[in-house]
PDB file of C-alpha atoms and ligand atoms in Angstrom:
ATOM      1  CA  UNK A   1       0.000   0.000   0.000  1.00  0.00           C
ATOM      2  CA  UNK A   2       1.290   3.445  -1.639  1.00  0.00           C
ATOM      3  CA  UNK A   3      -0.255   6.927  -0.194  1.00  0.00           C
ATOM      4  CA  UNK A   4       0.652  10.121  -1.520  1.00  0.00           C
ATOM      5  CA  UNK A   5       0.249  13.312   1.239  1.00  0.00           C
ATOM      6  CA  UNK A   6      -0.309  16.472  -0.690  1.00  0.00           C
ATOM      7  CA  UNK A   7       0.242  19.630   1.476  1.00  0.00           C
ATOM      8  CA  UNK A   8      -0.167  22.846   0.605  1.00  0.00           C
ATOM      9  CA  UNK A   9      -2.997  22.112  -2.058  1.00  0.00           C
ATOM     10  CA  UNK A  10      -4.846  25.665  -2.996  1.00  0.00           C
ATOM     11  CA  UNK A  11      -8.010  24.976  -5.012  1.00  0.00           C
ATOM     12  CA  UNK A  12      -8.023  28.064  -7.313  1.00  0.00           C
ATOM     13  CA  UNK A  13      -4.445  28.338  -8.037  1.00  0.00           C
ATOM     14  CA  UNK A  14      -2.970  24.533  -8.027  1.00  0.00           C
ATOM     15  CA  UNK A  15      -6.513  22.786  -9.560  1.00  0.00           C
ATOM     16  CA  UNK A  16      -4.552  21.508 -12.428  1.00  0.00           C
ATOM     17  CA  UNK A  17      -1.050  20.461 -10.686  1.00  0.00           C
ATOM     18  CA  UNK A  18      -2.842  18.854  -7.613  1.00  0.00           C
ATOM     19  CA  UNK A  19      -5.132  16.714 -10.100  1.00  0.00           C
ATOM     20  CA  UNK A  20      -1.714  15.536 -12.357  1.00  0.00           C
ATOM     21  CA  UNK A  21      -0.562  14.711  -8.705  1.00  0.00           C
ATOM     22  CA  UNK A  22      -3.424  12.387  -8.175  1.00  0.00           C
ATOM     23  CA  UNK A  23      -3.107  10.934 -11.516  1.00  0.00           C
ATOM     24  CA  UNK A  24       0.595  10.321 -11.523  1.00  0.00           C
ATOM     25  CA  UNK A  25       0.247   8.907  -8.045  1.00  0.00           C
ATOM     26  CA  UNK A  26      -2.667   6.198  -9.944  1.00  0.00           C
ATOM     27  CA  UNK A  27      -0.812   4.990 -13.190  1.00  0.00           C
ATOM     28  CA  UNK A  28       2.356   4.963 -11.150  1.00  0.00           C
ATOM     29  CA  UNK A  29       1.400   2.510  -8.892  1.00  0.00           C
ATOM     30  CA  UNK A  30       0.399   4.562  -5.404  1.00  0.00           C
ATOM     31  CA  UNK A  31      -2.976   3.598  -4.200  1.00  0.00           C
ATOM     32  CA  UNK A  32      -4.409   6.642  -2.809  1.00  0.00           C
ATOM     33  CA  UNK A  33      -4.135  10.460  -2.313  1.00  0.00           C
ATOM     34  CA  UNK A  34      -5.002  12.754   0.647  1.00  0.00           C
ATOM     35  CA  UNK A  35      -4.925  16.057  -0.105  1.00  0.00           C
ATOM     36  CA  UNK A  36      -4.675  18.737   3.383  1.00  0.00           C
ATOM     37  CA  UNK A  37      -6.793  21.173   1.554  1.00  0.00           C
ATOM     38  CA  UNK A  38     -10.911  20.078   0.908  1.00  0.00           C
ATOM     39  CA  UNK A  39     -11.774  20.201  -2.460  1.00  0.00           C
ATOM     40  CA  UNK A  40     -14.513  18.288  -3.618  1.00  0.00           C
ATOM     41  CA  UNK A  41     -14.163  19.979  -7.157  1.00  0.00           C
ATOM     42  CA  UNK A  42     -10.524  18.031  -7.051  1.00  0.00           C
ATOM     43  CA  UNK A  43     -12.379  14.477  -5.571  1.00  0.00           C
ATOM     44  CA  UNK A  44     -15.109  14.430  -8.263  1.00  0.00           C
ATOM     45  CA  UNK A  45     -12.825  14.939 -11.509  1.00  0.00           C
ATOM     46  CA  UNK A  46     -10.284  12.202 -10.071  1.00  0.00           C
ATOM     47  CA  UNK A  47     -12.830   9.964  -9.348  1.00  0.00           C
ATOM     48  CA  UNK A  48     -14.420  10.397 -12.484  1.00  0.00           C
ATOM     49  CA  UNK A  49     -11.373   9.134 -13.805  1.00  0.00           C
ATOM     50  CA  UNK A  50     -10.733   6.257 -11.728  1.00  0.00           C
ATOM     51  CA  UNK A  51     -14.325   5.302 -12.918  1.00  0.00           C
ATOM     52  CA  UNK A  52     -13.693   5.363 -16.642  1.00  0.00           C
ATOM     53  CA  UNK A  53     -10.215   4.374 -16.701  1.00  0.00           C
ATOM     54  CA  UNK A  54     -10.343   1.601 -14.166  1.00  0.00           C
ATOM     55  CA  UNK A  55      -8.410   0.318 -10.769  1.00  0.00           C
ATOM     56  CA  UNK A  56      -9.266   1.259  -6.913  1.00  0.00           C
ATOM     57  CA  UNK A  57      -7.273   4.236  -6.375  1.00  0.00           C
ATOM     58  CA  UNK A  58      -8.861   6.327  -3.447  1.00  0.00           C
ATOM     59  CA  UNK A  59      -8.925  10.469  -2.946  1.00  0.00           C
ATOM     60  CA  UNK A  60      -9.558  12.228   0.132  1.00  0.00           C
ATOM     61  CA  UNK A  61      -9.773  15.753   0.901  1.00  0.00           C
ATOM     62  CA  UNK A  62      -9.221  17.582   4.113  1.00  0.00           C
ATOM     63  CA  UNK A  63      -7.332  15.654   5.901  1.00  0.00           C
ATOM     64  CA  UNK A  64      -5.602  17.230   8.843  1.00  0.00           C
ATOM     65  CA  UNK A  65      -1.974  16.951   7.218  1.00  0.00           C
ATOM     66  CA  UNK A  66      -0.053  16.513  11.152  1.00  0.00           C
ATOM     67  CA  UNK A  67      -2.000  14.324  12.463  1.00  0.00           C
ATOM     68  CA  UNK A  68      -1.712  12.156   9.597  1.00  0.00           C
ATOM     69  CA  UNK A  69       1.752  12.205   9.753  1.00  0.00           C
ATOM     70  CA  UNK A  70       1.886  11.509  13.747  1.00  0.00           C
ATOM     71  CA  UNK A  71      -0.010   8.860  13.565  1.00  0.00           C
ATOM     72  CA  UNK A  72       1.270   7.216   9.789  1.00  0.00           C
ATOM     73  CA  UNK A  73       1.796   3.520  10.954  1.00  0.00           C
ATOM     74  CA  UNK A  74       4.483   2.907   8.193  1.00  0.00           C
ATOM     75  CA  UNK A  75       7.453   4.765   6.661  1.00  0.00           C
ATOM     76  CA  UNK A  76       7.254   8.086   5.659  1.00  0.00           C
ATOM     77  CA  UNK A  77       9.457   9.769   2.981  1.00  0.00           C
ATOM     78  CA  UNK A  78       8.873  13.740   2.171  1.00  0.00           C
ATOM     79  CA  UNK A  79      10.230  14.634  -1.663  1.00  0.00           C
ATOM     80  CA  UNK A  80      12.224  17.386  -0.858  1.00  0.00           C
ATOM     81  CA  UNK A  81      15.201  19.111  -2.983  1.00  0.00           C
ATOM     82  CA  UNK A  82      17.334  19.587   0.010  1.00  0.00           C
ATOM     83  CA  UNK A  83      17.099  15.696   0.687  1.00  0.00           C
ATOM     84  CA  UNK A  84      19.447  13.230   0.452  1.00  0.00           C
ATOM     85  CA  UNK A  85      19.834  11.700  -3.277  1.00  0.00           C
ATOM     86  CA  UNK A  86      17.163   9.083  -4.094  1.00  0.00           C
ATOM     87  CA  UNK A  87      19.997   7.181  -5.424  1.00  0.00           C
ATOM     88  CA  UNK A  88      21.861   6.781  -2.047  1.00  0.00           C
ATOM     89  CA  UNK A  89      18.605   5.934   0.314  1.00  0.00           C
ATOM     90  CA  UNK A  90      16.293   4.206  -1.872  1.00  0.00           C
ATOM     91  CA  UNK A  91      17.631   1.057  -0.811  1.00  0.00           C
ATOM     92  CA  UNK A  92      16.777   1.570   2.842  1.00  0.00           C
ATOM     93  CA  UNK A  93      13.372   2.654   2.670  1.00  0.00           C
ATOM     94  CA  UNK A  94      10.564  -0.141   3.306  1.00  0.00           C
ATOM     95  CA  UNK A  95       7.732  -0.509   1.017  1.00  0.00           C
ATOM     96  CA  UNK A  96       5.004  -1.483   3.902  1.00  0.00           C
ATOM     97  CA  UNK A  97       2.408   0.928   3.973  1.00  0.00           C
ATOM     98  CA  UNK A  98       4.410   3.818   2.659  1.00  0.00           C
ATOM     99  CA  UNK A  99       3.474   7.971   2.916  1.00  0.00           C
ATOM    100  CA  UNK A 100       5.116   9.722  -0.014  1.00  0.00           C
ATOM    101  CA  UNK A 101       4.720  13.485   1.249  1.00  0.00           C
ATOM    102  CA  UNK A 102       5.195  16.048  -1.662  1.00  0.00           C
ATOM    103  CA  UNK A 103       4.690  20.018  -1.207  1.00  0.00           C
ATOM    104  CA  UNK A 104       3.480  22.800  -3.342  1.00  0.00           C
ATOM    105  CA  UNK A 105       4.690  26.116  -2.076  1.00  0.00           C
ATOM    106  CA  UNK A 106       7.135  26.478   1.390  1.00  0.00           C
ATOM    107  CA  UNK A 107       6.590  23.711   3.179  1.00  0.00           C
ATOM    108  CA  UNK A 108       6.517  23.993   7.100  1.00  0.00           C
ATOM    109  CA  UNK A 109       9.705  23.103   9.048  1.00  0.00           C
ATOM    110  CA  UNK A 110       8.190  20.338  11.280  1.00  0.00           C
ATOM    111  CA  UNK A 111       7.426  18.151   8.238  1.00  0.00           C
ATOM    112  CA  UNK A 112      11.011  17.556   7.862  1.00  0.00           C
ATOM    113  CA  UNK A 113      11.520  16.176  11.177  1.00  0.00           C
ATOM    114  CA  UNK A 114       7.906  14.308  11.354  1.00  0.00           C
ATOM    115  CA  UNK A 115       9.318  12.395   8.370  1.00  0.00           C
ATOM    116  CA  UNK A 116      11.436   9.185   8.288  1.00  0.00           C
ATOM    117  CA  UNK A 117      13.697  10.115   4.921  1.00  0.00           C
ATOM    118  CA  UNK A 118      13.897  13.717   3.367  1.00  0.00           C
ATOM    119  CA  UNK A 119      14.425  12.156  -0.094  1.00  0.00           C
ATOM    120  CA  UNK A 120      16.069  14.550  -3.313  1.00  0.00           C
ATOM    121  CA  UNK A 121      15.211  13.910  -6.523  1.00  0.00           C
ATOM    122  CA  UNK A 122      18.112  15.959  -8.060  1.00  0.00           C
ATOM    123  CA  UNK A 123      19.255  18.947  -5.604  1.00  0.00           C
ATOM    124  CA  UNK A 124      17.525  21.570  -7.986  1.00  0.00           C
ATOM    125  CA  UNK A 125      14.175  22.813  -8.211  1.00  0.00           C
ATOM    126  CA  UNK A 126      11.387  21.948 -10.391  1.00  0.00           C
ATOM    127  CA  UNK A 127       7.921  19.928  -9.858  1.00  0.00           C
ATOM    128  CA  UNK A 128       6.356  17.883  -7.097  1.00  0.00           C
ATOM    129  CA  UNK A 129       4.614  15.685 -10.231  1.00  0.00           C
ATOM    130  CA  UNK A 130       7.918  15.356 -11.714  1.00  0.00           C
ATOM    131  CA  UNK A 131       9.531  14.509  -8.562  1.00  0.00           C
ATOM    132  CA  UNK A 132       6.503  11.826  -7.511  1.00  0.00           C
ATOM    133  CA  UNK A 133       7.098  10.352 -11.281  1.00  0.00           C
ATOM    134  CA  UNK A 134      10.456   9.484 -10.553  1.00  0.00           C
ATOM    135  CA  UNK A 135      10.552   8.671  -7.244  1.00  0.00           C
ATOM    136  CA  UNK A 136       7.245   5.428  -7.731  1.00  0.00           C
ATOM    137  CA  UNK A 137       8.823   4.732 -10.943  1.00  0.00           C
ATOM    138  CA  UNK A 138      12.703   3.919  -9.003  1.00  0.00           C
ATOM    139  CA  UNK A 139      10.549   2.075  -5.769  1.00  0.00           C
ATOM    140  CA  UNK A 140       8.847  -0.262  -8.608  1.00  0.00           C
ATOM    141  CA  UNK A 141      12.394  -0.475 -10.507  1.00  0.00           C
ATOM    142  CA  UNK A 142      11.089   1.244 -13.378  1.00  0.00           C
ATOM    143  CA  UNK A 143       7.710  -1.237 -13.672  1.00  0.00           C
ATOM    144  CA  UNK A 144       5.810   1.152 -12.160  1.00  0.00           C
ATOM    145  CA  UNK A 145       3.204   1.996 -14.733  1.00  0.00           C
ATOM    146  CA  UNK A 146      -0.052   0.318 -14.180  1.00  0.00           C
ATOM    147  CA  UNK A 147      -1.193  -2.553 -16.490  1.00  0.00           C
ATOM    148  CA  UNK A 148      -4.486  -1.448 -17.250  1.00  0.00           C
ATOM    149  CA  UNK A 149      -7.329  -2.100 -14.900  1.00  0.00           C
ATOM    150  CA  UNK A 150     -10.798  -3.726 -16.106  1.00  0.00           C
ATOM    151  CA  UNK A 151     -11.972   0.010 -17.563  1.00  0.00           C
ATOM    152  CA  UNK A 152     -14.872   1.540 -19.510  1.00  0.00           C
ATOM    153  CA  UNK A 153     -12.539   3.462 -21.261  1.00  0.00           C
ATOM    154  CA  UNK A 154      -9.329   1.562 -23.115  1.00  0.00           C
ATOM    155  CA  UNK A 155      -7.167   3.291 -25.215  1.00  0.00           C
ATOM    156  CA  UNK A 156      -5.318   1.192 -27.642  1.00  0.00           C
ATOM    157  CA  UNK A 157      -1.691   2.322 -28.618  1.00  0.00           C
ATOM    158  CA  UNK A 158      -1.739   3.353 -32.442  1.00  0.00           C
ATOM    159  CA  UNK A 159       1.213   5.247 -34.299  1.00  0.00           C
ATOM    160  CA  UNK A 160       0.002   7.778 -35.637  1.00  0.00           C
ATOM    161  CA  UNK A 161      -3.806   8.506 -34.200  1.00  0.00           C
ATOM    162  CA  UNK A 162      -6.644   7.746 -31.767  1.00  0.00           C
ATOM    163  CA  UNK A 163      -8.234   4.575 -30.829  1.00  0.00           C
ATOM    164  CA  UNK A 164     -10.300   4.278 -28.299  1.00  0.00           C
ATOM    165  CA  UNK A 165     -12.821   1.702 -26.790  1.00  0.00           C
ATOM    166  CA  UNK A 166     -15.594   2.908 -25.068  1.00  0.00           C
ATOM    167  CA  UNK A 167     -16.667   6.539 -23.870  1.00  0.00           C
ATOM    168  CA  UNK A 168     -17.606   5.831 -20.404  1.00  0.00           C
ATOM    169  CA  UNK A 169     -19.378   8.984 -20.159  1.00  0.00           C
TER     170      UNK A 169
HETATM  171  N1  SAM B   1      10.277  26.065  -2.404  1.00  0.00           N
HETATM  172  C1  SAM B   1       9.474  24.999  -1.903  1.00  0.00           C
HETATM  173  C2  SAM B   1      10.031  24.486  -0.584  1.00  0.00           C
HETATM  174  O1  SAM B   1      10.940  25.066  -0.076  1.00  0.00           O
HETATM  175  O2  SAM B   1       9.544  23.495  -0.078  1.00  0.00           O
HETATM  176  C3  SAM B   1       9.365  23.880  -2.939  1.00  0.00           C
HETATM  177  C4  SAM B   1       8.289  24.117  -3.958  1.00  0.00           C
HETATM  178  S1  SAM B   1       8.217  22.906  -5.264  1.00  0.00           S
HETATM  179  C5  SAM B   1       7.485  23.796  -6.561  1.00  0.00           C
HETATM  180  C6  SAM B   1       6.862  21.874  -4.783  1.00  0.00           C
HETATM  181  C7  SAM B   1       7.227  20.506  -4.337  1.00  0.00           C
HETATM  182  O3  SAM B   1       7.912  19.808  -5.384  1.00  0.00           O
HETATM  183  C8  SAM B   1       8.157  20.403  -3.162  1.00  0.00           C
HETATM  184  O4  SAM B   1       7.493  20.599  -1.950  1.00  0.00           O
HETATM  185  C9  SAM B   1       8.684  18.973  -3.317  1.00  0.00           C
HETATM  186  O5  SAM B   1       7.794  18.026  -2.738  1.00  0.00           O
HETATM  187  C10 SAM B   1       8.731  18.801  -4.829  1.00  0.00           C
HETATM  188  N2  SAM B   1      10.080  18.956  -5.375  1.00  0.00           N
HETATM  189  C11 SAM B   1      10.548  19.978  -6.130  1.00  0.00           C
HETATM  190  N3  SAM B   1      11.819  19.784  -6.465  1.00  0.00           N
HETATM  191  C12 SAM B   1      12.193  18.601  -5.930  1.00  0.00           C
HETATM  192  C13 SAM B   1      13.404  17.846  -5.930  1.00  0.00           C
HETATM  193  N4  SAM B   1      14.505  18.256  -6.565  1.00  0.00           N
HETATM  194  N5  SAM B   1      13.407  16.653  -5.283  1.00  0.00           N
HETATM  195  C14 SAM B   1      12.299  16.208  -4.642  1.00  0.00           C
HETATM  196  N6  SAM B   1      11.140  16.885  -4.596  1.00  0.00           N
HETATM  197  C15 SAM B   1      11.082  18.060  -5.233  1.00  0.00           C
END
């Protein structure tokens, strides 16, 4: 079991980046998202997803980001760029009920020291979706995209076009 803690989530400004979190977090093999900000604008389009596309993945909204991470029975890794290199720690960190914690703007000091690994992917700025990409793709040793679920919706891979089974709408 995979969950992905998204803090700092503001529904007007980060509507798009929080909802390619969520999605990344599903074809790249975590199993849920809880986002510290409500938003059931956010909930409804990811779900709507996860009902045409297929699988189990769960969202949840307004959850109370500390207490979550107090009482997280399991490892807990925050994606940070002043971590330590993915490459040096990913070996040490267990796979049991993991929290994957990824910001969006500062994020408070505490979370550093609630966490279990302060993990870098790269020592330079640039996205907590790119970050969360790389990071589920190294745990699964690069198998991490999902084999397609039982969907309403199945794309099938073509050169040069579109083909598509299904509308699910
Ligand atoms: N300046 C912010 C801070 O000090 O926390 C970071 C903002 S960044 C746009 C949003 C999120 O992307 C971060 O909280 C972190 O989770 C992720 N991120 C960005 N660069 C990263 C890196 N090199 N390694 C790991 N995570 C990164």
């Amino acid at each position: 079991m995979i969950t992905v803690l998204r803090l700092g989530h503001r529904p007007a400004r980060d509507k798009r980046v929080t909802t390619h979190v969520a999605l990344t977090a599903r074809v790249f093999g975590a199993d849920a998202v809880l986002v510290s900000t409500r938003d059931p604008v956010l909930e409804r389009t990811v779900r709507n997803v996860v009902r045409r596309f297929g699988g189990s993945f769960r969202i949840l909204t307004g959850v109370p980001w500390r207490r979550t991470l107090q009482d997280w029975n399991g490892p807990k890794v925050h994606l940070t760029m002043y971590g330590l290199p993915i490459e040096d720690v990913l070996t040490r960190i267990p796979r049991e009920n993991l929290l994957i914690v990824i910001g969006a703007e500062k994020v408070p000091r505490e979370v550093y020291d609630l966490v279990d690994f302060n993990v870098a992917v790269g020592n330079q700025p640039h996205s907590e979706v790119a970050a969360l990409a790389v990071f589920l793709d190294r745990l699964h040793g690069g198998r991490s995209i999902r084999a397609e679920a039982a969907a309403q919706v199945r794309i099938r891979p073509n050169p040069r076009g579109k083909s598509v089974n299904g509308s699910g709408r």
